Tab-separated table of C-alpha atoms in Angstrom:
chain	number	residue	atom	x	y	z
R	1	UNK	CA	16.876	-86.635	-38.308
R	2	UNK	CA	15.888	-84.759	-41.450
R	3	UNK	CA	18.690	-83.440	-43.657
R	4	UNK	CA	18.226	-79.988	-45.188
R	5	UNK	CA	20.230	-77.564	-47.313
R	6	UNK	CA	20.885	-74.067	-45.962
R	7	UNK	CA	22.132	-71.321	-48.310
R	8	UNK	CA	23.696	-68.390	-46.457
R	9	UNK	CA	23.519	-65.406	-48.816
R	10	UNK	CA	25.080	-62.657	-46.685
R	11	UNK	CA	27.669	-61.964	-49.393
R	12	UNK	CA	25.171	-62.135	-52.230
R	13	UNK	CA	24.322	-64.979	-54.575
R	14	UNK	CA	24.990	-65.778	-58.234
R	15	UNK	CA	24.661	-68.852	-60.431
R	16	UNK	CA	28.328	-69.829	-60.367
R	17	UNK	CA	28.455	-69.377	-56.577
R	18	UNK	CA	25.519	-71.778	-56.143
R	19	UNK	CA	27.062	-74.451	-58.364
R	20	UNK	CA	30.453	-74.166	-56.650
R	21	UNK	CA	28.933	-74.397	-53.152
R	22	UNK	CA	26.914	-77.518	-54.068
R	23	UNK	CA	29.977	-79.145	-55.625
R	24	UNK	CA	31.902	-78.366	-52.437
R	25	UNK	CA	29.160	-80.149	-50.486
R	26	UNK	CA	29.794	-83.301	-52.492
R	27	UNK	CA	27.628	-83.154	-55.626
R	28	UNK	CA	28.989	-85.676	-58.140
R	29	UNK	CA	31.196	-83.968	-60.738
R	30	UNK	CA	30.851	-86.864	-63.189
R	31	UNK	CA	27.053	-86.613	-63.131
R	32	UNK	CA	27.346	-82.859	-63.685
R	33	UNK	CA	29.791	-83.122	-66.583
R	34	UNK	CA	27.665	-85.785	-68.288
R	35	UNK	CA	24.697	-83.412	-68.213
R	36	UNK	CA	26.736	-80.453	-69.487
R	37	UNK	CA	28.269	-82.484	-72.331
R	38	UNK	CA	24.756	-83.411	-73.469
R	39	UNK	CA	23.596	-79.793	-73.913
R	40	UNK	CA	22.652	-78.770	-77.442
R	41	UNK	CA	24.702	-75.573	-77.142
R	42	UNK	CA	28.339	-75.010	-77.960
R	43	UNK	CA	31.019	-72.442	-77.324
R	44	UNK	CA	31.842	-73.028	-73.676
R	45	UNK	CA	34.264	-74.879	-71.431
R	46	UNK	CA	33.966	-75.597	-67.702
R	47	UNK	CA	36.707	-75.537	-65.083
R	48	UNK	CA	36.283	-76.627	-61.452
R	49	UNK	CA	39.096	-75.591	-59.122
R	50	UNK	CA	40.010	-74.472	-55.590
R	51	UNK	CA	40.583	-70.794	-54.811
R	52	UNK	CA	41.051	-68.597	-51.754
R	53	UNK	CA	38.944	-65.551	-50.964
R	54	UNK	CA	39.624	-63.507	-47.825
R	55	UNK	CA	41.957	-66.304	-46.788
R	56	UNK	CA	39.180	-68.932	-46.975
R	57	UNK	CA	39.363	-71.904	-49.326
R	58	UNK	CA	36.404	-72.322	-51.639
R	59	UNK	CA	35.316	-74.153	-54.764
R	60	UNK	CA	35.269	-72.189	-58.008
R	61	UNK	CA	33.008	-73.109	-60.936
R	62	UNK	CA	34.060	-71.195	-64.042
R	63	UNK	CA	32.370	-71.175	-67.438
R	64	UNK	CA	34.736	-69.958	-70.152
R	65	UNK	CA	33.304	-68.820	-73.469
R	66	UNK	CA	35.185	-69.754	-76.622
R	67	UNK	CA	33.706	-66.725	-78.371
R	68	UNK	CA	32.876	-63.343	-76.869
R	69	UNK	CA	33.306	-62.143	-73.315
R	70	UNK	CA	31.497	-62.868	-70.074
R	71	UNK	CA	30.455	-59.339	-69.116
R	72	UNK	CA	28.917	-60.613	-65.874
R	73	UNK	CA	32.430	-60.901	-64.430
R	74	UNK	CA	33.910	-57.815	-66.170
R	75	UNK	CA	34.119	-55.066	-63.548
R	76	UNK	CA	35.112	-52.433	-66.132
R	77	UNK	CA	32.028	-53.215	-68.172
R	78	UNK	CA	29.701	-53.366	-65.149
R	79	UNK	CA	30.858	-50.246	-63.342
R	80	UNK	CA	33.540	-48.557	-65.443
R	81	UNK	CA	33.646	-46.451	-68.538
R	82	UNK	CA	33.320	-49.190	-71.162
R	83	UNK	CA	32.225	-47.838	-74.502
R	84	UNK	CA	28.672	-48.304	-75.637
R	85	UNK	CA	29.672	-50.602	-78.507
R	86	UNK	CA	31.155	-53.103	-76.031
R	87	UNK	CA	27.664	-53.444	-74.708
R	88	UNK	CA	26.614	-55.030	-77.963
R	89	UNK	CA	28.986	-58.007	-77.663
R	90	UNK	CA	26.335	-60.442	-76.565
R	91	UNK	CA	26.688	-64.208	-76.643
R	92	UNK	CA	23.228	-65.411	-77.512
R	93	UNK	CA	19.628	-64.177	-77.277
R	94	UNK	CA	17.035	-66.880	-76.622
R	95	UNK	CA	13.343	-67.079	-75.824
R	96	UNK	CA	12.018	-69.207	-72.975
R	97	UNK	CA	10.758	-71.924	-75.349
R	98	UNK	CA	14.243	-72.364	-76.841
R	99	UNK	CA	15.800	-72.720	-73.408
R	100	UNK	CA	13.133	-75.210	-72.306
R	101	UNK	CA	13.943	-77.310	-75.388
R	102	UNK	CA	17.632	-77.323	-74.411
R	103	UNK	CA	16.706	-78.486	-70.897
R	104	UNK	CA	14.322	-81.159	-72.181
R	105	UNK	CA	17.003	-82.765	-74.381
R	106	UNK	CA	19.717	-82.762	-71.700
R	107	UNK	CA	20.938	-85.949	-69.984
R	108	UNK	CA	19.568	-85.133	-66.539
R	109	UNK	CA	16.863	-86.443	-64.212
R	110	UNK	CA	13.256	-85.289	-64.405
R	111	UNK	CA	13.629	-83.501	-61.072
R	112	UNK	CA	16.722	-81.641	-62.283
R	113	UNK	CA	14.857	-80.633	-65.446
R	114	UNK	CA	11.948	-79.414	-63.318
R	115	UNK	CA	14.250	-77.285	-61.128
R	116	UNK	CA	16.017	-75.785	-64.160
R	117	UNK	CA	12.735	-75.141	-65.960
R	118	UNK	CA	11.201	-73.516	-62.895
R	119	UNK	CA	14.265	-71.275	-62.519
R	120	UNK	CA	14.029	-70.011	-66.102
R	121	UNK	CA	10.266	-69.522	-65.791
R	122	UNK	CA	10.822	-67.349	-62.709
R	123	UNK	CA	13.404	-65.334	-64.676
R	124	UNK	CA	11.108	-64.985	-67.694
R	125	UNK	CA	8.232	-63.727	-65.555
R	126	UNK	CA	10.496	-61.192	-63.837
R	127	UNK	CA	11.933	-59.922	-67.142
R	128	UNK	CA	8.456	-59.759	-68.714
R	129	UNK	CA	7.250	-57.685	-65.765
R	130	UNK	CA	10.245	-55.346	-66.032
R	131	UNK	CA	9.883	-54.767	-69.784
R	132	UNK	CA	6.091	-54.858	-70.065
R	133	UNK	CA	6.030	-57.844	-72.425
R	134	UNK	CA	4.250	-61.227	-72.485
R	135	UNK	CA	6.431	-64.016	-71.102
R	136	UNK	CA	6.658	-65.779	-74.472
R	137	UNK	CA	8.033	-62.607	-76.104
R	138	UNK	CA	10.795	-61.981	-73.585
R	139	UNK	CA	14.212	-61.998	-75.224
R	140	UNK	CA	16.804	-63.178	-72.702
R	141	UNK	CA	20.099	-61.353	-72.953
R	142	UNK	CA	22.621	-62.017	-70.190
R	143	UNK	CA	20.299	-64.663	-68.737
R	144	UNK	CA	19.836	-66.380	-72.102
R	145	UNK	CA	23.567	-66.463	-72.722
R	146	UNK	CA	25.493	-69.706	-72.707
R	147	UNK	CA	27.205	-69.143	-69.359
R	148	UNK	CA	23.906	-68.490	-67.563
R	149	UNK	CA	22.266	-71.554	-69.132
R	150	UNK	CA	25.205	-73.675	-67.963
R	151	UNK	CA	25.070	-72.180	-64.439
R	152	UNK	CA	21.356	-72.865	-64.009
R	153	UNK	CA	21.421	-76.389	-65.425
R	154	UNK	CA	24.540	-77.196	-63.380
R	155	UNK	CA	22.899	-75.947	-60.176
R	156	UNK	CA	19.762	-78.021	-60.867
R	157	UNK	CA	21.804	-81.179	-61.521
R	158	UNK	CA	23.894	-80.681	-58.371
R	159	UNK	CA	20.887	-80.029	-56.119
R	160	UNK	CA	19.123	-83.110	-57.460
R	161	UNK	CA	22.281	-85.187	-56.998
R	162	UNK	CA	22.585	-84.162	-53.335
R	163	UNK	CA	18.964	-85.304	-52.788
R	164	UNK	CA	18.040	-82.526	-50.353
R	165	UNK	CA	14.385	-81.597	-51.036
R	166	UNK	CA	14.226	-79.119	-48.135
R	167	UNK	CA	16.141	-75.907	-48.895
R	168	UNK	CA	16.341	-72.950	-46.506
R	169	UNK	CA	17.468	-69.626	-47.993
R	170	UNK	CA	18.610	-66.705	-45.856
R	171	UNK	CA	18.084	-63.025	-46.643
R	172	UNK	CA	19.697	-62.005	-49.917
R	173	UNK	CA	22.219	-59.243	-49.232
R	174	UNK	CA	22.500	-56.839	-52.160
R	175	UNK	CA	24.265	-53.523	-52.650
R	176	UNK	CA	23.152	-50.194	-54.074
R	177	UNK	CA	24.036	-47.787	-56.850
R	178	UNK	CA	23.964	-48.619	-60.571
R	179	UNK	CA	25.230	-51.353	-62.883
R	180	UNK	CA	25.525	-51.654	-66.672
R	181	UNK	CA	23.482	-54.261	-68.550
R	182	UNK	CA	22.255	-54.855	-72.116
R	183	UNK	CA	19.632	-52.138	-71.744
R	184	UNK	CA	21.986	-49.507	-70.332
R	185	UNK	CA	22.687	-48.381	-66.768
R	186	UNK	CA	20.090	-49.586	-64.259
R	187	UNK	CA	19.673	-49.335	-60.461
R	188	UNK	CA	20.710	-51.985	-57.925
R	189	UNK	CA	18.889	-54.203	-56.983
R	190	UNK	CA	18.319	-54.632	-60.705
R	191	UNK	CA	14.650	-54.812	-61.791
R	192	UNK	CA	14.719	-58.573	-62.430
R	193	UNK	CA	16.055	-59.253	-58.920
R	194	UNK	CA	13.485	-56.929	-57.335
R	195	UNK	CA	10.652	-58.617	-59.248
R	196	UNK	CA	11.872	-62.125	-58.385
R	197	UNK	CA	12.033	-61.196	-54.696
R	198	UNK	CA	8.544	-59.666	-54.784
R	199	UNK	CA	6.967	-62.558	-56.697
R	200	UNK	CA	8.572	-65.403	-54.741
R	201	UNK	CA	8.636	-64.290	-51.102
R	202	UNK	CA	12.398	-63.721	-50.987
R	203	UNK	CA	13.742	-61.327	-48.352
R	204	UNK	CA	16.145	-58.646	-49.598
R	205	UNK	CA	18.579	-56.798	-47.353
R	206	UNK	CA	20.224	-53.715	-48.854
R	207	UNK	CA	23.648	-52.993	-47.391
R	208	UNK	CA	25.518	-49.679	-47.666
R	209	UNK	CA	28.008	-50.969	-50.248
R	210	UNK	CA	28.103	-49.973	-53.896
R	211	UNK	CA	27.570	-52.705	-56.484
R	212	UNK	CA	25.429	-55.665	-57.471
R	213	UNK	CA	25.795	-58.670	-55.160
R	214	UNK	CA	22.619	-60.528	-56.139
R	215	UNK	CA	22.366	-61.451	-59.818
R	216	UNK	CA	19.080	-62.368	-61.540
R	217	UNK	CA	20.366	-65.920	-62.011
R	218	UNK	CA	21.258	-66.203	-58.331
R	219	UNK	CA	17.895	-64.788	-57.213
R	220	UNK	CA	15.974	-67.100	-59.559
R	221	UNK	CA	17.851	-70.165	-58.293
R	222	UNK	CA	17.142	-69.118	-54.700
R	223	UNK	CA	13.450	-68.751	-55.517
R	224	UNK	CA	13.246	-72.056	-57.407
R	225	UNK	CA	15.091	-74.049	-54.737
R	226	UNK	CA	13.697	-72.487	-51.570
R	227	UNK	CA	11.163	-74.336	-49.447
R	228	UNK	CA	11.634	-72.176	-46.332
R	229	UNK	CA	13.418	-69.052	-45.126
R	230	UNK	CA	13.418	-70.077	-41.472
R	231	UNK	CA	16.150	-72.146	-39.837
R	232	UNK	CA	15.158	-74.720	-37.206
R	233	UNK	CA	15.569	-73.445	-33.653
R	234	UNK	CA	18.256	-76.067	-33.070
R	235	UNK	CA	20.204	-77.967	-35.695
R	236	UNK	CA	23.465	-79.827	-36.310
R	237	UNK	CA	25.842	-79.042	-39.171
R	238	UNK	CA	26.742	-82.155	-41.172
R	239	UNK	CA	28.866	-80.547	-43.888
R	240	UNK	CA	29.855	-77.092	-45.167
R	241	UNK	CA	30.466	-76.033	-48.763
R	242	UNK	CA	31.945	-72.721	-49.932
R	243	UNK	CA	31.259	-71.340	-53.407
R	244	UNK	CA	33.379	-68.502	-54.800
R	245	UNK	CA	32.139	-65.647	-56.950
R	246	UNK	CA	34.203	-63.923	-59.658
R	247	UNK	CA	33.565	-60.233	-59.020
R	248	UNK	CA	36.018	-58.113	-57.084
R	249	UNK	CA	33.852	-56.282	-54.548
R	250	UNK	CA	34.024	-55.012	-50.966
R	251	UNK	CA	32.489	-58.257	-49.704
R	252	UNK	CA	34.430	-61.450	-50.457
R	253	UNK	CA	31.818	-62.988	-52.787
R	254	UNK	CA	31.370	-66.293	-50.945
R	255	UNK	CA	28.215	-68.375	-50.740
R	256	UNK	CA	28.225	-70.744	-47.786
R	257	UNK	CA	26.035	-73.832	-48.111
R	258	UNK	CA	25.416	-76.234	-45.245
R	259	UNK	CA	23.824	-79.627	-44.929
R	260	UNK	CA	22.071	-79.517	-41.576
R	261	UNK	CA	19.907	-81.895	-39.561
R	262	UNK	CA	17.176	-81.028	-37.088
R	263	UNK	CA	15.172	-82.973	-34.555
R	264	UNK	CA	11.472	-83.477	-35.084
R	265	UNK	CA	9.793	-80.119	-34.818
R	266	UNK	CA	6.564	-78.364	-35.586
R	267	UNK	CA	6.591	-76.855	-39.057
R	268	UNK	CA	4.136	-74.888	-41.148
R	269	UNK	CA	2.430	-76.466	-44.132
R	270	UNK	CA	-0.383	-75.562	-46.513
R	271	UNK	CA	-3.300	-77.791	-47.477
R	272	UNK	CA	-5.068	-77.182	-50.775
R	273	UNK	CA	-8.391	-78.749	-51.746
R	274	UNK	CA	-10.745	-78.613	-54.695
R	275	UNK	CA	-13.686	-80.636	-56.005
R	276	UNK	CA	-13.436	-81.971	-59.568
R	277	UNK	CA	-16.240	-83.724	-61.443
R	278	UNK	CA	-15.375	-83.417	-65.136
R	279	UNK	CA	-11.759	-84.621	-65.488
R	280	UNK	CA	-10.582	-87.967	-66.846
R	281	UNK	CA	-8.573	-90.376	-64.754
R	282	UNK	CA	-5.606	-89.864	-67.059
R	283	UNK	CA	-5.753	-86.098	-66.491
R	284	UNK	CA	-5.861	-86.506	-62.721
R	285	UNK	CA	-2.958	-88.969	-62.744
R	286	UNK	CA	-0.861	-86.569	-64.828
R	287	UNK	CA	-1.811	-83.711	-62.503
R	288	UNK	CA	-0.555	-85.681	-59.511
R	289	UNK	CA	2.808	-86.210	-61.245
R	290	UNK	CA	3.126	-82.487	-62.035
R	291	UNK	CA	2.255	-81.506	-58.461
R	292	UNK	CA	4.986	-83.749	-57.068
R	293	UNK	CA	7.451	-82.342	-59.617
R	294	UNK	CA	6.525	-78.826	-58.441
R	295	UNK	CA	7.402	-79.710	-54.842
R	296	UNK	CA	4.246	-81.146	-53.256
R	297	UNK	CA	4.798	-83.146	-50.074
R	298	UNK	CA	1.708	-85.292	-50.641
R	299	UNK	CA	-1.167	-85.533	-53.126
R	300	UNK	CA	-4.258	-87.711	-53.002
R	301	UNK	CA	-7.754	-88.058	-54.495
R	302	UNK	CA	-10.950	-89.187	-52.754
R	303	UNK	CA	-14.182	-90.140	-54.528
R	304	UNK	CA	-17.011	-87.823	-53.436
R	305	UNK	CA	-20.591	-86.995	-54.386
R	306	UNK	CA	-21.002	-83.350	-55.308
R	307	UNK	CA	-23.990	-81.086	-55.918
R	308	UNK	CA	-26.794	-82.588	-57.980
R	309	UNK	CA	-25.494	-86.008	-56.852
R	310	UNK	CA	-22.706	-85.927	-59.403
R	311	UNK	CA	-19.766	-88.297	-58.657
R	312	UNK	CA	-16.404	-86.557	-58.555
R	313	UNK	CA	-13.080	-86.341	-56.768
R	314	UNK	CA	-11.706	-84.308	-53.894
R	315	UNK	CA	-8.109	-83.345	-54.684
R	316	UNK	CA	-5.946	-82.668	-51.617
R	317	UNK	CA	-2.397	-81.317	-51.813
R	318	UNK	CA	0.079	-80.787	-48.954
R	319	UNK	CA	2.996	-78.418	-49.557
R	320	UNK	CA	5.267	-75.895	-47.872
R	321	UNK	CA	3.892	-72.316	-47.679
R	322	UNK	CA	6.537	-71.227	-50.168
R	323	UNK	CA	5.198	-73.677	-52.776
R	324	UNK	CA	1.556	-72.603	-52.457
R	325	UNK	CA	1.471	-70.483	-55.625
R	326	UNK	CA	3.187	-73.212	-57.667
R	327	UNK	CA	0.564	-75.744	-56.536
R	328	UNK	CA	-2.325	-73.449	-57.491
R	329	UNK	CA	-0.745	-72.784	-60.874
R	330	UNK	CA	-0.490	-76.524	-61.639
R	331	UNK	CA	-4.058	-77.235	-60.461
R	332	UNK	CA	-5.586	-74.434	-62.531
R	333	UNK	CA	-3.491	-75.322	-65.587
R	334	UNK	CA	-4.034	-79.092	-65.559
R	335	UNK	CA	-7.577	-79.573	-64.220
R	336	UNK	CA	-11.040	-78.155	-64.885
R	337	UNK	CA	-11.572	-76.715	-61.403
R	338	UNK	CA	-12.316	-72.986	-61.112
R	339	UNK	CA	-11.564	-72.636	-57.388
R	340	UNK	CA	-9.009	-73.908	-54.870
R	341	UNK	CA	-9.392	-73.774	-51.075
R	342	UNK	CA	-6.211	-73.478	-49.044
R	343	UNK	CA	-5.236	-73.049	-45.421
R	344	UNK	CA	-1.977	-72.920	-43.450
R	345	UNK	CA	-1.548	-75.222	-40.485
R	346	UNK	CA	1.033	-76.745	-38.143
R	347	UNK	CA	2.478	-80.232	-38.663
R	348	UNK	CA	4.758	-82.237	-36.371
R	349	UNK	CA	7.220	-84.514	-38.140
R	350	UNK	CA	9.168	-87.468	-36.809
R	351	UNK	CA	12.933	-87.213	-37.251
R	352	UNK	CA	14.045	-89.186	-40.307
R	353	UNK	CA	17.387	-90.331	-41.652
R	354	UNK	CA	18.226	-92.620	-44.561
R	355	UNK	CA	20.819	-95.295	-43.790
R	356	UNK	CA	22.662	-97.561	-46.226
R	357	UNK	CA	22.809	-101.168	-44.998
R	358	UNK	CA	23.886	-104.584	-46.266
R	359	UNK	CA	21.459	-107.515	-46.565
R	360	UNK	CA	21.816	-111.130	-47.676
R	361	UNK	CA	20.658	-109.943	-51.119
R	362	UNK	CA	22.968	-106.942	-51.358
R	363	UNK	CA	22.961	-103.224	-50.424
R	364	UNK	CA	19.733	-101.431	-49.517
R	365	UNK	CA	18.509	-98.224	-47.917
R	366	UNK	CA	16.300	-97.920	-44.830
R	367	UNK	CA	14.548	-94.815	-43.526
R	368	UNK	CA	14.755	-94.668	-39.726
R	369	UNK	CA	12.129	-92.475	-38.067
R	370	UNK	CA	11.618	-91.647	-34.401
R	371	UNK	CA	9.850	-89.111	-32.231
R	372	UNK	CA	12.025	-87.569	-29.500
R	373	UNK	CA	14.085	-90.760	-29.295
R	374	UNK	CA	10.989	-92.932	-28.873
R	375	UNK	CA	8.543	-94.748	-31.147
R	376	UNK	CA	11.318	-95.753	-33.553
R	377	UNK	CA	10.257	-97.169	-36.938
R	378	UNK	CA	12.186	-98.702	-39.831
R	379	UNK	CA	10.927	-98.304	-43.388
R	380	UNK	CA	12.800	-99.900	-46.327
R	381	UNK	CA	12.999	-97.552	-49.317
R	382	UNK	CA	10.668	-98.689	-52.082
R	383	UNK	CA	13.340	-98.442	-54.795
R	384	UNK	CA	15.693	-100.654	-52.760
R	385	UNK	CA	12.996	-103.298	-52.310
R	386	UNK	CA	11.967	-103.405	-55.965
R	387	UNK	CA	15.588	-103.454	-57.171
R	388	UNK	CA	16.349	-106.570	-55.088
R	389	UNK	CA	13.040	-108.160	-56.099
R	390	UNK	CA	13.914	-107.828	-59.775
R	391	UNK	CA	17.543	-108.904	-59.404
R	392	UNK	CA	16.905	-111.874	-57.089
R	393	UNK	CA	13.403	-112.841	-58.235
R	394	UNK	CA	12.018	-112.737	-54.681
R	395	UNK	CA	8.529	-111.646	-53.495
R	396	UNK	CA	8.112	-108.039	-52.395
R	397	UNK	CA	6.894	-108.787	-48.846
R	398	UNK	CA	9.782	-111.161	-48.219
R	399	UNK	CA	12.419	-108.656	-49.371
R	400	UNK	CA	10.722	-105.863	-47.406
R	401	UNK	CA	10.887	-107.837	-44.141
R	402	UNK	CA	14.525	-108.856	-44.728
R	403	UNK	CA	15.603	-105.239	-45.321
R	404	UNK	CA	13.558	-104.013	-42.357
R	405	UNK	CA	15.113	-106.614	-40.026
R	406	UNK	CA	18.618	-105.829	-41.317
R	407	UNK	CA	17.974	-102.157	-40.649
R	408	UNK	CA	16.871	-102.841	-37.079
R	409	UNK	CA	19.912	-105.031	-36.405
R	410	UNK	CA	22.271	-102.480	-37.956
R	411	UNK	CA	20.808	-99.739	-35.776
R	412	UNK	CA	21.185	-101.840	-32.610
R	413	UNK	CA	24.817	-102.634	-33.410
R	414	UNK	CA	25.538	-98.985	-34.191
R	415	UNK	CA	23.882	-97.826	-30.955
R	416	UNK	CA	25.753	-100.455	-28.924
R	417	UNK	CA	29.017	-99.332	-30.489
R	418	UNK	CA	28.346	-95.735	-29.528
R	419	UNK	CA	27.663	-96.748	-25.909
R	420	UNK	CA	30.811	-98.866	-25.744
R	421	UNK	CA	32.936	-96.021	-27.089
R	422	UNK	CA	31.674	-93.698	-24.410
């Protein structure tokens, strides 16, 4: 079975809610704190605790500023009669390039950096659109503040740590009315949220409640993480995480996150193709890496002969429909092609689950795949094979077969145990 993350945003979504929900699902706090301690910014402290909202227990991720005030959680500032000068107490204005430099230097995986960078790029594009400025000239205010940087990087680290590449995001429920920001009083949904939803195929649902329930940070994280907005017809819930928000509103401010599994099912994918005849091998190899970082499911090149008998390559990319625009952006930026063909199609996947096993050489991981309970296959994870090869100085094929056999035997014992228990 394939494990997926489902974010249920019926009470809104914000950066701290996302981080808290992922921590509640089991993201490693030590990995998170190591990344946050490595940031080249100061003036903040982090507290992870348990709270109750509407009688439900949830995880709370709080960023406390050592200087200034977090206006994002200040109801008097957002909706009250706070004086105009309070509006000027801002904790940091940064351009996108400065934030990308902070991310690049952080102690986090490449995938986590990619998620965080994509989130801030989505925010920058939305703010640029709202203010009529080029992306590189956008001055982040609330979003460029320390607490928002910490929220986004923390969410990226936690998602990467959970190792759930498929993320389903529900409708984003937002309120109505007006809210105060650095530029004055603006309508809800705020312009950045509206632009993010429009640019990234997010579905907004406006309820009849006053107030902002979807923050720009929350919307950007939803857009950066999402691979689908459609739940499988049937699925099993493996684990539930609850993330608490800080604002006191009519709705409880809870983001529910679930790890779910689904049987093999038909899903929609996109295939992109383009012919390239004037790129170096190094360029194409780098392009493949960037496509995978952007969320591609598969990438490959085929040698072809093009018009005028010129040798070239056919680039093929498989991705989810939600990632289509990201794939085109990478292809146009990194290669010399001037056109990309793309089509949407159906794909049937075998159910897959990763299982930790023990072998004569130590622990390893096997991917078990089957189709409707039949045609079962066992595939040792490449990293497990190479790790044992290096540690034990054994040939790759030998280690592969040993792990594969151990996986088959472990599955048989597990299945037999289930039958006996019944």
